[in-house]
DNA sequence: CAGGGTCTTTACAACGTTGTACCAACGATG
DNA sequence: CATCGTTGGTACAACGTTGTAAAGACCCTG
């Protein structure tokens, strides 16, 4: 593999002149520039990024920390973050935490300032004090989850509002026994979505019935199916269900079908996330559709802001709210 | 950020002795070792991976090149590759090609030997000669697609056999008008799956009807729906369909429902890939289930083999076939 | 043609790490 | 006591790049 030295020898100039040509430095004599460019071409020179970064003190990589790539929402988000980061010539190193606090913590701790310039974290089980682990010099943006006590940049939609919109939609359909699937003991977004659900019911003058609020410790399809089966076994089953993500909703659709309950006639279902699969489920799924591309771009922008503005240490943490919409499909039609 | 030098000064030893302690070198006096370890702890030293790799001549990263993370199959595969690579302390840099030959080629070319130790590539549109772009010093493993002319390691299932199994399953159900969705002008796996489909029909003494073979230029849900709609509009529509991936099949299920055609009664459907969503579709999808974890592990193993065995340059390219099974669900029951 | 500025190039050091070579102390051996 | 091998430690160079400082070439002005 050719190095600057090799190219310099071939072109008959110093190493630094080659470096200057490679980096687009202005003041190089046309004659030398030509010879260097020829030498670059014949050697097929490619800069050693590692060495460059060692010298420059940055790495050119971002870390993207998320629970699991096999979960559609995170797969889609990861793809968009890759694209957004690529526009600024960042490589992306993806780390999976599998949603456990242990792995989230150790990943945060292992994120040496040497491997990456910044991190985008989609936490699931982190506590506020876990962020102490993190090197203070490295900017972090949190996606989705919004741990209030941590002074860290954050991007996401207004979960309370979105949940209210979703629940109100069910109210407007004339449903009166509206359940929620996805309550969670300490997941922040779950709490916010539950708040929005409650707010919508209260605004509509509907009672809050605790038996209509079902926990889900994981947000997989199976959990949604189990929760729905439970709801349908109640003496007075709901006539609508708001699920805190699309996977839960997909599971709920299946459980409904297996119980011979028609969606949306007997039970209307709303999801959250707008996974690609939700447009094709049977029936297709009404869902809250966050603007995922906007989330990805905002996250990258927040990082650029902290990196470019001298250290960005004493910038106040920002909280960017990205738009969302309610995508109405067959499951509530 | 503390460096070896800082730790050495604090412990009152040379830089190299600290380096020796960090790297577990045996012959360090207990007394010094203790002092160094204390200094390491108080400074919170973390090795600069970039510098280490520059010195050692390796990067500690793999590239994973695939079409799109938002496609469930690749999301799931990426997650498994991350885990498999993590077991050997490799970081994974993911690059999306969006399935275009241009981006696949430029990604291959940009894969300097400096950023990564090796690459795992899941090509979609690459031609054999595109691999010339690649630095010969960097090991590559291809997933799925098997471009015959390229002397490169490869991991995947036996696509011809798997397609035969899928099609034969439909034959055994008593279906006689079996269609295939997913033919593709130059995608290798498509050709192989078509071969397997043809072989199964021939073995069963069924005629090959060209109107039952539908192209799909992309393998998304929409393409499957379009193809199915087309098939159902034929004067003699099929009574079974083998789709070359699960997304096509999911689309086909929806098109069938929209045409008032019952699955599996009127048309049985088989997919390929066993996406997680396929166990929850309505009806759930019979599908070829490759052992994805085995693919991920084999790919990482092939890379380790090439890297460990001195240069691995003159090792014959290996072709690892991983197991698969037929997962029978409602769509053929 | 001396003086000054602008362009152009270069040698050197440094980023943080590790391999190599070498030196020093030590106990054991002859 | 000279020699040797083992153990423990160090100085230095090198990985490939770029910032700094300084030197050289050039052109203008008076």
mmCIF file of N, CA, C and O in Angstrom, chain A residues 9 11 15 75 88 98 101 105 107 115 127 155 184 196 206 258 314:
data_model
loop_
_atom_site.group_PDB
_atom_site.id
_atom_site.type_symbol
_atom_site.label_atom_id
_atom_site.label_comp_id
_atom_site.label_asym_id
_atom_site.label_seq_id
_atom_site.Cartn_x
_atom_site.Cartn_y
_atom_site.Cartn_z
ATOM 1 N N UNK A 9 8.560 10.253 -3.335
ATOM 2 C CA UNK A 9 9.765 9.776 -4.007
ATOM 3 C C UNK A 9 9.526 9.726 -5.514
ATOM 4 O O UNK A 9 10.336 10.216 -6.302
ATOM 5 N N UNK A 11 7.356 11.351 -7.310
ATOM 6 C CA UNK A 11 7.145 12.662 -7.938
ATOM 7 C C UNK A 11 8.358 13.571 -7.778
ATOM 8 O O UNK A 11 8.416 14.647 -8.387
ATOM 9 N N UNK A 15 7.456 14.990 1.101
ATOM 10 C CA UNK A 15 6.222 14.383 1.590
ATOM 11 C C UNK A 15 5.154 15.450 1.802
ATOM 12 O O UNK A 15 3.992 15.267 1.449
ATOM 13 N N UNK A 75 -34.017 -0.561 12.875
ATOM 14 C CA UNK A 75 -33.414 -0.814 11.572
ATOM 15 C C UNK A 75 -33.625 0.377 10.652
ATOM 16 O O UNK A 75 -32.695 0.849 9.990
ATOM 17 N N UNK A 88 -21.992 13.989 5.860
ATOM 18 C CA UNK A 88 -20.905 14.776 6.454
ATOM 19 C C UNK A 88 -19.653 13.920 6.625
ATOM 20 O O UNK A 88 -18.830 14.184 7.495
ATOM 21 N N UNK A 98 -29.166 -4.593 23.220
ATOM 22 C CA UNK A 98 -30.202 -5.586 23.517
ATOM 23 C C UNK A 98 -31.131 -5.094 24.624
ATOM 24 O O UNK A 98 -31.805 -5.881 25.272
ATOM 25 N N UNK A 101 -29.814 -2.664 30.688
ATOM 26 C CA UNK A 101 -29.105 -1.543 31.262
ATOM 27 C C UNK A 101 -27.605 -1.845 31.355
ATOM 28 O O UNK A 101 -26.778 -0.980 31.108
ATOM 29 N N UNK A 105 -24.840 0.483 29.748
ATOM 30 C CA UNK A 105 -23.817 1.144 30.553
ATOM 31 C C UNK A 105 -22.421 0.809 30.061
ATOM 32 O O UNK A 105 -21.569 1.683 29.913
ATOM 33 N N UNK A 107 -21.466 -0.178 27.199
ATOM 34 C CA UNK A 107 -21.208 0.427 25.899
ATOM 35 C C UNK A 107 -20.843 1.891 26.066
ATOM 36 O O UNK A 107 -19.879 2.388 25.482
ATOM 37 N N UNK A 115 -12.199 6.250 19.772
ATOM 38 C CA UNK A 115 -12.838 5.546 18.674
ATOM 39 C C UNK A 115 -13.786 6.449 17.899
ATOM 40 O O UNK A 115 -13.992 6.274 16.723
ATOM 41 N N UNK A 127 -30.347 4.786 33.435
ATOM 42 C CA UNK A 127 -30.677 5.746 34.464
ATOM 43 C C UNK A 127 -29.848 7.000 34.233
ATOM 44 O O UNK A 127 -28.842 6.982 33.535
ATOM 45 N N UNK A 155 -33.428 14.484 20.740
ATOM 46 C CA UNK A 155 -34.296 14.629 19.575
ATOM 47 C C UNK A 155 -35.435 13.642 19.677
ATOM 48 O O UNK A 155 -35.201 12.471 19.998
ATOM 49 N N UNK A 184 -45.119 0.699 31.125
ATOM 50 C CA UNK A 184 -43.813 0.140 31.466
ATOM 51 C C UNK A 184 -43.322 0.830 32.733
ATOM 52 O O UNK A 184 -43.450 2.041 32.875
ATOM 53 N N UNK A 196 -50.429 10.905 27.711
ATOM 54 C CA UNK A 196 -51.216 11.408 26.588
ATOM 55 C C UNK A 196 -52.536 10.671 26.455
ATOM 56 O O UNK A 196 -53.586 11.271 26.182
ATOM 57 N N UNK A 206 -64.264 10.508 29.351
ATOM 58 C CA UNK A 206 -64.347 9.054 29.514
ATOM 59 C C UNK A 206 -63.626 8.642 30.793
ATOM 60 O O UNK A 206 -62.646 9.270 31.192
ATOM 61 N N UNK A 258 -57.355 -14.345 16.193
ATOM 62 C CA UNK A 258 -57.431 -15.687 16.774
ATOM 63 C C UNK A 258 -58.612 -15.824 17.732
ATOM 64 O O UNK A 258 -59.090 -16.926 17.978
ATOM 65 N N UNK A 314 -19.816 24.321 26.755
ATOM 66 C CA UNK A 314 -20.737 25.101 27.558
ATOM 67 C C UNK A 314 -21.957 25.565 26.768
ATOM 68 O O UNK A 314 -22.502 26.629 27.012
#
